[in-house]
Amino acid sequence: MRLRAPATLRWRLLAGIVLPITAFVAFDAWSTYRRVLESINTAYDRSLLASARSIGELLQPVGQELRVEVPYAALEIFEAGNEGRMVYRVSGVRGEFLSGYADLPPYNRQPPQRPAYAALVDFYDADYGGERVRMAALYQPVAGPELRGVALVQVAETLEIRERHARALLVETLLRHALMVAVVGAVAAVVVARALRPVNQLRDAVSERDERDLSALVTPGLPTELRPVTTAMNDLMARLAGLIAHQRQFVRDASHQLRTPLAVLKTQVQNGLSGHVGERETLQAMHGTIDRAIRLANQMLALAKVEQVHQQDAPQTLDLCEPVREVALDLAPLIADKELDFELEADQPVWIEGHAWMLRELTRNLLHNAIRATPAGAPLVVSVDSVASSSAAPLARLRVRDSGPGLDAARRAHLYEPFHTGTTSGTTSGSGLGLAICRQICERLGGEIQLVNRGSDTAPGGLDAIVTLPAATPATASTTAPPHATQSTP
């Protein structure tokens, strides 16, 4: 099981500041160590070359032979100040051993073509006596009356002093850089803590609030970066406050509306028990009251379900004609009872993004209202088509044209309010929730609904209920929608 660092903003900010600096410091320490080690090697290589030259200058040709005598004083000079061990070997012009340490491995490498120094010298690492040594091999020209050639002087030094100096430098560098990282981390921690103080203040302001307090947050002195957060939170709380107020109003209205049919039903039962009304008349009245109560309860559930469907179900690409045909077929018995001249114009597919249940509920409420308002034998037309809009995107339109008395301006302004009916006959057949459900569905689908009198408000010739919804693109519809099927109108 791996341990994970806490995913807090403080740790993320500190990690975002300290980790890159630490990585850069580590790289800088490594590169500094490499450069200094190279400088140390160069300095000690110069010392090796000076030692080899000092020995080479002691070579003397004697007849056909080459002789060298390295006095003890000379050895003290080029070993002075060195803490490591140094050995040497001198080979003659024919490769014979002349002086020094005979067990020092002879030079068998290819001399460099372009040496870095003004001498034919080669520096390399080798093993001697079980230790790693740094070797300098210098070709020393010699010339005498009878002998001319090139001798080889090898000087080797153990790497103890170089490694000790490099380690000391590395430790010093790491300590200095570690101190710098610690200072940066401490400063970053203080700066991050001060920068997050407004976030903590905002958290405290929210957590200390009463659960019923949905007023706007007032936190003066917030940084510019946090102001959009408070604005979004205030917008959210404003929407929640509106939603809660709407729900409270709905509960109050619903409780009142549900008490009404129950009170009427109780009165009807009492009348039946008292014998003032006949048994059949009492049962018929109770049947009508129960029907109205069931219709009211169903529409209340439908109004609550709109928000639930919108929140839980993803919209799909649908042909608006399909739910309209289904609802028209379901309500065909009501249309037939009034012998309406019904016409359904839904021949071409009209694609929208929505929920099938919402579209069926929208059509059912509009068509049910139109059937109730249309006189017996009068025309009733339902059409589905596409229309152009002021913007580039087309719109899908559902229009229900009844032949009823229409609506005056005063009643039409209140029809979208829950439990407000537009009937003038004094009947209680409507619950006043149908158009409220229609408007909420249109808002959730990004559309709008209009009630337009044909003729004028004083002399209407029927009512048009017009719903416009954003149309889906044909490319999306062709890949997600079922094939279109024609259906005859009832």
Coordinates of C-alpha atoms in Angstrom, one line a residue:
M1 CA 0.0 0.0 0.0
R2 CA 1.5 3.3 -1.1
L3 CA 1.3 6.3 1.0
R4 CA 0.1 9.4 -0.7
A5 CA 0.7 13.0 0.3
P6 CA -2.4 14.9 1.4
A7 CA -4.1 16.5 -1.6
T8 CA -4.3 19.9 0.0
L9 CA -3.8 23.3 -1.7
R10 CA -1.1 24.1 0.9
W11 CA 1.0 21.0 0.0
R12 CA 0.5 21.5 -3.7
L13 CA 1.7 25.1 -3.5
L14 CA 4.7 24.1 -1.4
A15 CA 5.5 21.2 -3.7
G16 CA 5.2 23.4 -6.7
I17 CA 7.7 25.9 -5.2
V18 CA 10.2 23.7 -3.3
L19 CA 10.4 20.6 -5.6
P20 CA 11.6 22.5 -8.8
I21 CA 14.0 24.5 -6.7
T22 CA 15.4 21.4 -5.1
A23 CA 15.7 19.7 -8.5
F24 CA 17.6 22.7 -9.9
V25 CA 19.8 22.9 -6.8
A26 CA 20.6 19.2 -7.1
F27 CA 21.5 19.6 -10.7
D28 CA 23.6 22.6 -10.0
A29 CA 25.4 20.8 -7.2
W30 CA 26.2 17.9 -9.5
S31 CA 27.4 20.1 -12.3
T32 CA 29.5 22.2 -9.9
Y33 CA 31.0 19.0 -8.5
R34 CA 31.9 17.8 -12.0
R35 CA 33.5 21.1 -12.9
V36 CA 35.5 21.3 -9.7
L37 CA 36.6 17.7 -10.0
E38 CA 37.8 18.4 -13.5
S39 CA 39.6 21.5 -12.3
I40 CA 41.3 19.4 -9.5
N41 CA 42.3 16.8 -12.0
T42 CA 43.8 19.4 -14.3
A43 CA 45.7 21.0 -11.4
Y44 CA 47.1 17.7 -10.2
D45 CA 47.8 16.6 -13.8
R46 CA 50.0 19.7 -14.2
S47 CA 51.8 18.6 -11.0
L48 CA 52.4 15.2 -12.5
L49 CA 53.7 16.7 -15.7
A50 CA 56.0 18.9 -13.7
S51 CA 57.3 15.9 -11.8
A52 CA 57.8 13.9 -15.1
R53 CA 59.7 16.9 -16.6
S54 CA 61.9 17.2 -13.6
I55 CA 62.9 13.6 -13.9
G56 CA 63.3 13.9 -17.7
E57 CA 65.7 16.7 -17.3
L58 CA 68.0 14.4 -15.3
L59 CA 68.5 12.0 -18.2
Q60 CA 72.1 12.0 -19.5
P61 CA 73.4 10.0 -22.5
V62 CA 76.8 8.4 -21.8
G63 CA 78.2 6.8 -24.9
Q64 CA 75.7 4.3 -26.2
E65 CA 73.8 4.2 -22.9
L66 CA 71.3 6.5 -21.1
R67 CA 71.7 7.1 -17.5
V68 CA 69.6 8.9 -14.9
E69 CA 70.2 9.6 -11.2
V70 CA 67.3 11.0 -9.2
P71 CA 68.6 12.4 -6.0
Y72 CA 66.6 12.2 -2.8
A73 CA 66.3 16.0 -2.7
A74 CA 64.5 15.9 -6.1
L75 CA 62.0 13.4 -4.9
E76 CA 61.3 15.5 -1.9
I77 CA 60.6 18.5 -4.1
F78 CA 57.9 16.9 -6.3
E79 CA 56.4 15.0 -3.4
A80 CA 56.2 18.0 -1.1
G81 CA 52.7 18.9 -0.1
N82 CA 51.2 15.7 -1.4
E83 CA 49.3 13.5 1.0
G84 CA 49.1 10.6 -1.5
R85 CA 51.8 8.2 -2.6
M86 CA 53.8 8.9 -5.8
V87 CA 56.0 6.4 -7.8
Y88 CA 57.8 6.7 -11.1
R89 CA 59.5 4.7 -13.8
V90 CA 62.1 5.7 -16.4
S91 CA 62.5 3.6 -19.6
G92 CA 65.4 4.1 -22.1
V93 CA 65.2 4.7 -25.8
R94 CA 65.0 0.9 -26.4
G95 CA 62.4 0.4 -23.7
E96 CA 64.8 -0.9 -21.1
F97 CA 64.2 -0.1 -17.4
L98 CA 66.5 2.6 -16.1
S99 CA 65.2 3.8 -12.8
G100 CA 62.3 3.9 -10.4
Y101 CA 59.8 1.2 -9.7
A102 CA 60.2 -1.7 -12.0
D103 CA 56.7 -3.2 -11.1
L104 CA 55.0 0.0 -12.4
P105 CA 53.1 -1.2 -15.6
P106 CA 54.9 0.0 -18.7
Y107 CA 53.1 2.4 -21.1
N108 CA 51.4 0.5 -23.9
R109 CA 48.8 3.0 -25.1
Q110 CA 48.6 5.1 -28.2
P111 CA 50.0 8.6 -27.6
P112 CA 47.4 11.4 -28.1
Q113 CA 47.5 13.1 -31.5
R114 CA 46.8 16.5 -30.1
P115 CA 48.0 16.8 -26.5
A116 CA 46.7 19.6 -24.3
Y117 CA 50.1 20.6 -23.2
A118 CA 53.3 21.6 -25.0
A119 CA 54.7 18.2 -24.5
L120 CA 54.1 14.7 -25.8
V121 CA 52.4 13.4 -22.7
D122 CA 49.4 11.2 -22.0
F123 CA 47.3 11.1 -18.8
Y124 CA 45.3 8.1 -17.9
D125 CA 44.0 6.0 -14.9
A126 CA 45.6 2.6 -14.1
D127 CA 45.9 0.1 -11.2
Y128 CA 49.1 -0.3 -9.2
G129 CA 49.6 -2.2 -6.0
G130 CA 45.8 -2.8 -5.7
E131 CA 45.1 1.0 -5.9
R132 CA 43.8 3.3 -8.6
V133 CA 46.4 5.7 -9.7
R134 CA 46.6 8.6 -12.0
M135 CA 49.5 8.2 -14.6
A136 CA 51.4 10.7 -16.7
A137 CA 53.5 9.2 -19.5
L138 CA 56.0 11.7 -20.9
Y139 CA 58.2 11.1 -24.0
Q140 CA 61.5 12.9 -23.3
P141 CA 63.9 13.4 -26.3
V142 CA 67.6 12.8 -25.5
A143 CA 70.6 13.6 -27.7
G144 CA 74.3 12.9 -27.3
P145 CA 77.3 12.4 -29.5
E146 CA 76.6 8.7 -29.8
L147 CA 73.0 8.3 -28.7
R148 CA 69.8 9.9 -30.0
G149 CA 66.2 8.9 -29.2
V150 CA 63.2 9.3 -27.0
A151 CA 63.0 8.0 -23.4
L152 CA 59.8 7.4 -21.5
V153 CA 59.2 8.9 -18.1
Q154 CA 56.1 7.6 -16.1
V155 CA 54.9 9.2 -12.9
A156 CA 51.9 7.8 -11.0
E157 CA 50.1 9.3 -8.1
T158 CA 47.4 7.6 -6.0
L159 CA 43.9 9.3 -6.1
E160 CA 43.5 9.7 -2.4
I161 CA 44.2 13.4 -2.3
R162 CA 42.0 14.1 -5.3
E163 CA 39.1 12.1 -4.0
R164 CA 39.5 13.7 -0.5
H165 CA 39.4 17.2 -1.9
A166 CA 36.5 16.3 -4.2
R167 CA 34.5 14.8 -1.3
A168 CA 35.2 17.8 0.9
L169 CA 34.0 20.1 -1.8
L170 CA 30.9 18.0 -2.5
V171 CA 29.9 18.0 1.2
E172 CA 30.4 21.7 1.4
T173 CA 28.4 22.3 -1.7
L174 CA 25.6 20.0 -0.5
L175 CA 25.4 21.6 2.9
R176 CA 25.3 25.1 1.4
H177 CA 22.6 24.0 -1.1
A178 CA 20.6 22.2 1.6
L179 CA 20.6 25.3 3.8
M180 CA 19.4 27.3 0.8
V181 CA 16.6 24.8 0.1
A182 CA 15.6 24.8 3.8
V183 CA 15.5 28.7 3.8
V184 CA 13.4 28.6 0.6
G185 CA 11.1 26.0 2.0
A186 CA 10.6 28.0 5.2
V187 CA 9.9 31.3 3.3
A188 CA 7.6 29.5 0.9
A189 CA 5.7 28.0 3.9
V190 CA 5.2 31.4 5.4
V191 CA 4.2 33.0 2.1
V192 CA 1.7 30.1 1.3
A193 CA 0.2 30.3 4.8
R194 CA -0.3 34.1 4.4
A195 CA -1.7 33.6 0.8
L196 CA -4.2 31.0 2.0
R197 CA -5.4 33.1 4.9
P198 CA -8.3 34.5 2.8
V199 CA -9.3 31.0 1.8
N200 CA -9.5 30.0 5.5
Q201 CA -11.5 33.2 6.2
L202 CA -13.9 32.3 3.4
R203 CA -14.2 28.7 4.8
D204 CA -14.9 30.0 8.3
A205 CA -17.5 32.4 6.9
V206 CA -19.4 29.6 5.2
S207 CA -19.0 27.0 8.0
E208 CA -20.2 29.4 10.8
R209 CA -23.4 30.2 8.9
D210 CA -26.8 28.9 10.0
E211 CA -28.2 26.2 7.7
R212 CA -31.1 28.5 6.9
D213 CA -29.0 31.5 6.1
L214 CA -28.8 31.8 2.3
S215 CA -28.0 35.5 2.1
A216 CA -25.0 36.7 0.1
L217 CA -21.5 36.3 1.5
V218 CA -19.8 39.5 2.4
T219 CA -16.0 39.0 2.8
P220 CA -14.2 42.3 2.4
G221 CA -10.5 42.3 1.4
L222 CA -10.6 39.1 -0.7
P223 CA -7.9 38.7 -3.4
T224 CA -9.0 39.1 -7.0
E225 CA -8.6 35.4 -7.6
L226 CA -11.2 34.5 -4.9
R227 CA -13.8 37.0 -5.9
P228 CA -15.2 34.7 -8.7
V229 CA -15.6 32.0 -6.1
T230 CA -17.7 34.1 -3.8
T231 CA -19.7 35.4 -6.8
A232 CA -20.4 31.8 -7.8
M233 CA -21.4 30.8 -4.3
N234 CA -23.7 33.8 -3.9
D235 CA -25.3 33.0 -7.3
L236 CA -25.8 29.4 -6.1
M237 CA -27.3 30.5 -2.8
A238 CA -29.6 32.9 -4.6
R239 CA -30.8 30.1 -6.8
L240 CA -31.2 27.8 -3.8
A241 CA -33.2 30.5 -2.0
G242 CA -35.5 30.9 -4.9
L243 CA -35.9 27.1 -5.3
I244 CA -36.7 26.7 -1.5
A245 CA -39.1 29.6 -1.6
H246 CA -40.8 28.1 -4.7
Q247 CA -41.0 24.7 -2.9
R248 CA -42.4 26.3 0.2
Q249 CA -45.1 28.1 -1.8
F250 CA -45.8 24.9 -3.7
V251 CA -46.2 22.9 -0.5
R252 CA -48.6 25.5 0.9
D253 CA -50.6 25.6 -2.2
A254 CA -50.6 21.9 -2.6
S255 CA -51.8 21.3 1.0
H256 CA -54.6 23.8 0.4
Q257 CA -55.6 22.2 -2.9
L258 CA -55.6 18.7 -1.5
R259 CA -57.7 19.7 1.5
T260 CA -60.4 21.1 -0.8
P261 CA -61.4 17.7 -2.5
L262 CA -61.1 15.9 0.8
A263 CA -63.5 18.4 2.4
V264 CA -65.9 18.2 -0.6
L265 CA -65.7 14.4 -0.4
K266 CA -66.5 14.4 3.3
T267 CA -69.5 16.7 2.7
Q268 CA -70.8 14.4 0.0
V269 CA -70.5 11.4 2.3
Q270 CA -72.3 13.2 5.1
N271 CA -75.1 14.2 2.6
G272 CA -75.4 10.6 1.6
L273 CA -75.5 9.3 5.1
S274 CA -78.2 11.9 6.1
G275 CA -80.5 10.7 3.3
H276 CA -80.9 14.2 1.8
V277 CA -79.3 13.0 -1.5
G278 CA -79.9 9.7 -3.2
E279 CA -77.4 6.9 -3.1
R280 CA -76.6 7.0 -6.8
E281 CA -76.3 10.8 -6.9
T282 CA -73.9 10.6 -3.9
L283 CA -71.7 8.0 -5.5
Q284 CA -71.6 9.9 -8.8
A285 CA -70.5 13.1 -6.9
M286 CA -67.9 11.2 -4.9
H287 CA -66.6 9.6 -8.2
G288 CA -66.1 13.0 -9.7
T289 CA -64.4 14.4 -6.6
I290 CA -62.1 11.4 -6.5
D291 CA -61.2 11.8 -10.2
R292 CA -60.3 15.4 -9.6
A293 CA -58.2 14.5 -6.6
I294 CA -56.4 11.8 -8.5
R295 CA -55.8 14.2 -11.4
L296 CA -54.5 16.8 -9.0
A297 CA -52.1 14.3 -7.3
N298 CA -50.8 13.0 -10.6
Q299 CA -50.0 16.5 -11.9
M300 CA -48.4 17.4 -8.6
L301 CA -46.2 14.3 -9.0
A302 CA -45.5 15.2 -12.6
L303 CA -44.4 18.8 -11.6
A304 CA -42.0 17.3 -9.0
K305 CA -40.7 14.7 -11.5
V306 CA -39.7 17.3 -14.1
E307 CA -36.7 18.4 -11.9
Q308 CA -35.8 14.9 -11.0
V309 CA -35.7 13.7 -14.6
H310 CA -33.7 16.8 -15.6
Q311 CA -31.1 16.2 -12.9
Q312 CA -30.8 12.4 -13.2
D313 CA -31.3 11.5 -16.9
A314 CA -29.0 12.7 -19.7
P315 CA -30.9 14.2 -22.7
Q316 CA -31.1 12.2 -25.9
T317 CA -31.6 13.1 -29.5
L318 CA -35.3 12.4 -30.2
D319 CA -37.8 13.0 -33.0
L320 CA -40.4 15.3 -31.5
C321 CA -43.1 13.8 -33.8
E322 CA -42.9 10.4 -32.0
P323 CA -44.1 11.5 -28.5
V324 CA -46.7 13.8 -30.1
R325 CA -48.1 10.8 -32.0
E326 CA -48.1 8.6 -28.9
V327 CA -50.0 11.2 -26.8
A328 CA -52.5 11.8 -29.6
L329 CA -53.2 8.1 -29.8
D330 CA -53.6 7.9 -26.0
L331 CA -56.1 10.8 -26.0
A332 CA -58.0 9.5 -29.0
P333 CA -61.0 8.3 -26.9
L334 CA -61.5 11.9 -25.6
I335 CA -61.3 13.3 -29.1
A336 CA -63.8 10.8 -30.3
D337 CA -66.2 11.5 -27.4
K338 CA -66.5 15.1 -28.5
E339 CA -66.4 14.2 -32.2
L340 CA -63.6 16.8 -32.8
D341 CA -62.3 17.5 -36.3
F342 CA -58.8 16.5 -35.3
E343 CA -55.7 16.8 -37.6
L344 CA -52.1 15.9 -36.8
E345 CA -49.4 17.4 -39.0
A346 CA -46.2 15.6 -38.1
D347 CA -44.9 14.1 -41.4
Q348 CA -41.2 15.1 -41.3
P349 CA -38.8 14.3 -38.5
V350 CA -37.9 17.2 -36.2
W351 CA -34.9 16.4 -34.0
I352 CA -34.3 17.8 -30.5
E353 CA -32.2 17.1 -27.5
G354 CA -34.5 16.2 -24.6
H355 CA -36.2 13.6 -22.5
A356 CA -39.0 11.4 -23.9
W357 CA -41.1 11.6 -20.7
M358 CA -40.9 15.4 -20.6
L359 CA -42.0 15.7 -24.2
R360 CA -45.0 13.3 -23.6
E361 CA -46.0 15.2 -20.5
L362 CA -45.7 18.5 -22.3
T363 CA -47.9 17.3 -25.2
R364 CA -50.4 15.6 -22.9
N365 CA -51.1 18.7 -20.9
L366 CA -51.4 21.0 -24.0
L367 CA -53.6 18.6 -25.9
H368 CA -55.8 17.8 -22.9
N369 CA -56.4 21.5 -22.3
A370 CA -57.2 22.0 -26.0
I371 CA -59.7 19.1 -26.0
R372 CA -61.4 20.5 -22.9
A373 CA -61.6 24.0 -24.5
T374 CA -62.7 23.0 -28.0
P375 CA -66.5 22.7 -28.6
A376 CA -67.9 19.4 -29.8
G377 CA -67.4 18.9 -33.6
A378 CA -65.0 21.9 -33.9
P379 CA -61.5 21.7 -35.4
L380 CA -58.4 20.9 -33.4
V381 CA -55.0 20.9 -35.1
V382 CA -51.6 19.7 -33.7
S383 CA -48.5 20.4 -35.9
V384 CA -44.8 19.7 -35.5
D385 CA -42.3 21.5 -37.8
S386 CA -39.0 23.3 -37.9
V387 CA -38.8 27.1 -38.1
A388 CA -36.1 29.6 -38.6
S389 CA -34.9 31.8 -35.7
S390 CA -33.1 35.2 -35.4
S391 CA -29.9 33.2 -34.7
A392 CA -28.3 30.7 -37.0
A393 CA -29.6 27.7 -35.2
P394 CA -33.1 26.4 -36.3
L395 CA -35.9 25.8 -33.8
A396 CA -38.4 22.9 -33.4
R397 CA -42.0 24.0 -33.0
L398 CA -45.0 22.2 -31.5
R399 CA -48.3 24.1 -32.1
V400 CA -51.7 23.1 -30.7
R401 CA -54.6 25.1 -32.3
D402 CA -58.0 24.8 -30.5
S403 CA -61.3 26.3 -31.4
G404 CA -62.2 27.4 -27.9
P405 CA -63.1 30.8 -26.5
G406 CA -59.5 31.9 -26.1
L407 CA -58.1 33.8 -23.2
D408 CA -58.3 37.4 -22.2
A409 CA -55.0 39.2 -21.2
A410 CA -55.7 39.2 -17.5
R411 CA -56.3 35.4 -17.3
R412 CA -53.4 34.5 -19.7
A413 CA -50.9 36.4 -17.5
H414 CA -51.6 34.1 -14.6
L415 CA -52.0 30.8 -16.3
Y416 CA -48.4 29.7 -15.7
E417 CA -48.9 30.0 -11.9
P418 CA -49.6 26.7 -10.1
F419 CA -53.2 26.1 -9.2
H420 CA -54.4 29.0 -11.2
T421 CA -57.0 28.0 -13.9
G422 CA -58.2 30.0 -16.8
T423 CA -61.8 28.6 -16.8
T424 CA -64.6 31.1 -16.6
S425 CA -67.4 28.6 -16.2
G426 CA -66.9 28.2 -12.5
T427 CA -66.1 24.4 -12.8
T428 CA -63.4 22.7 -11.0
S429 CA -62.4 20.3 -13.7
G430 CA -58.9 21.7 -14.0
S431 CA -56.1 21.7 -11.3
G432 CA -54.2 24.7 -12.6
L433 CA -51.0 22.7 -12.8
G434 CA -50.9 21.8 -16.5
L435 CA -49.4 25.0 -17.9
A436 CA -47.1 25.3 -14.9
I437 CA -45.7 21.9 -15.8
C438 CA -45.5 22.9 -19.5
R439 CA -43.5 26.0 -18.7
Q440 CA -41.1 24.2 -16.4
I441 CA -40.5 21.5 -19.0
C442 CA -39.8 24.2 -21.7
E443 CA -37.3 25.9 -19.3
R444 CA -35.5 22.7 -18.6
L445 CA -35.2 21.9 -22.4
G446 CA -34.0 25.4 -23.2
G447 CA -37.2 26.5 -25.0
E448 CA -40.3 28.6 -24.3
I449 CA -44.1 28.4 -24.5
Q450 CA -46.6 31.1 -25.7
L451 CA -50.3 31.3 -25.6
V452 CA -51.6 33.4 -28.6
N453 CA -55.2 34.3 -29.3
R454 CA -56.2 34.0 -32.9
G455 CA -58.1 37.2 -33.7
S456 CA -58.0 39.6 -30.8
D457 CA -58.3 39.5 -27.0
T458 CA -61.8 41.0 -27.2
A459 CA -63.0 38.7 -30.0
P460 CA -60.7 35.6 -30.0
G461 CA -61.1 32.9 -32.7
G462 CA -59.3 30.2 -30.8
L463 CA -56.1 29.8 -29.0
D464 CA -52.6 28.7 -30.2
A465 CA -50.3 27.1 -27.7
I466 CA -46.8 27.4 -29.3
V467 CA -43.7 25.6 -27.9
T468 CA -40.3 26.3 -29.5
L469 CA -37.3 24.2 -28.6
P470 CA -33.7 24.2 -29.8
A471 CA -33.3 21.8 -32.7
A472 CA -30.6 19.1 -32.8
T473 CA -28.1 18.9 -35.6
P474 CA -28.8 16.3 -38.3
A475 CA -25.4 14.7 -37.8
T476 CA -26.1 14.0 -34.2
A477 CA -29.6 12.9 -34.8
S478 CA -28.6 10.4 -37.5
T479 CA -26.3 8.5 -35.2
T480 CA -28.5 8.4 -32.0
A481 CA -32.1 8.6 -33.0
P482 CA -34.3 5.6 -34.0
P483 CA -35.7 5.3 -37.5
H484 CA -38.8 7.5 -38.2
A485 CA -42.1 5.7 -38.7
T486 CA -45.3 7.2 -40.0
Q487 CA -48.6 6.9 -38.1
S488 CA -52.1 7.8 -39.1
T489 CA -54.0 10.4 -37.0
P490 CA -57.0 9.4 -35.0

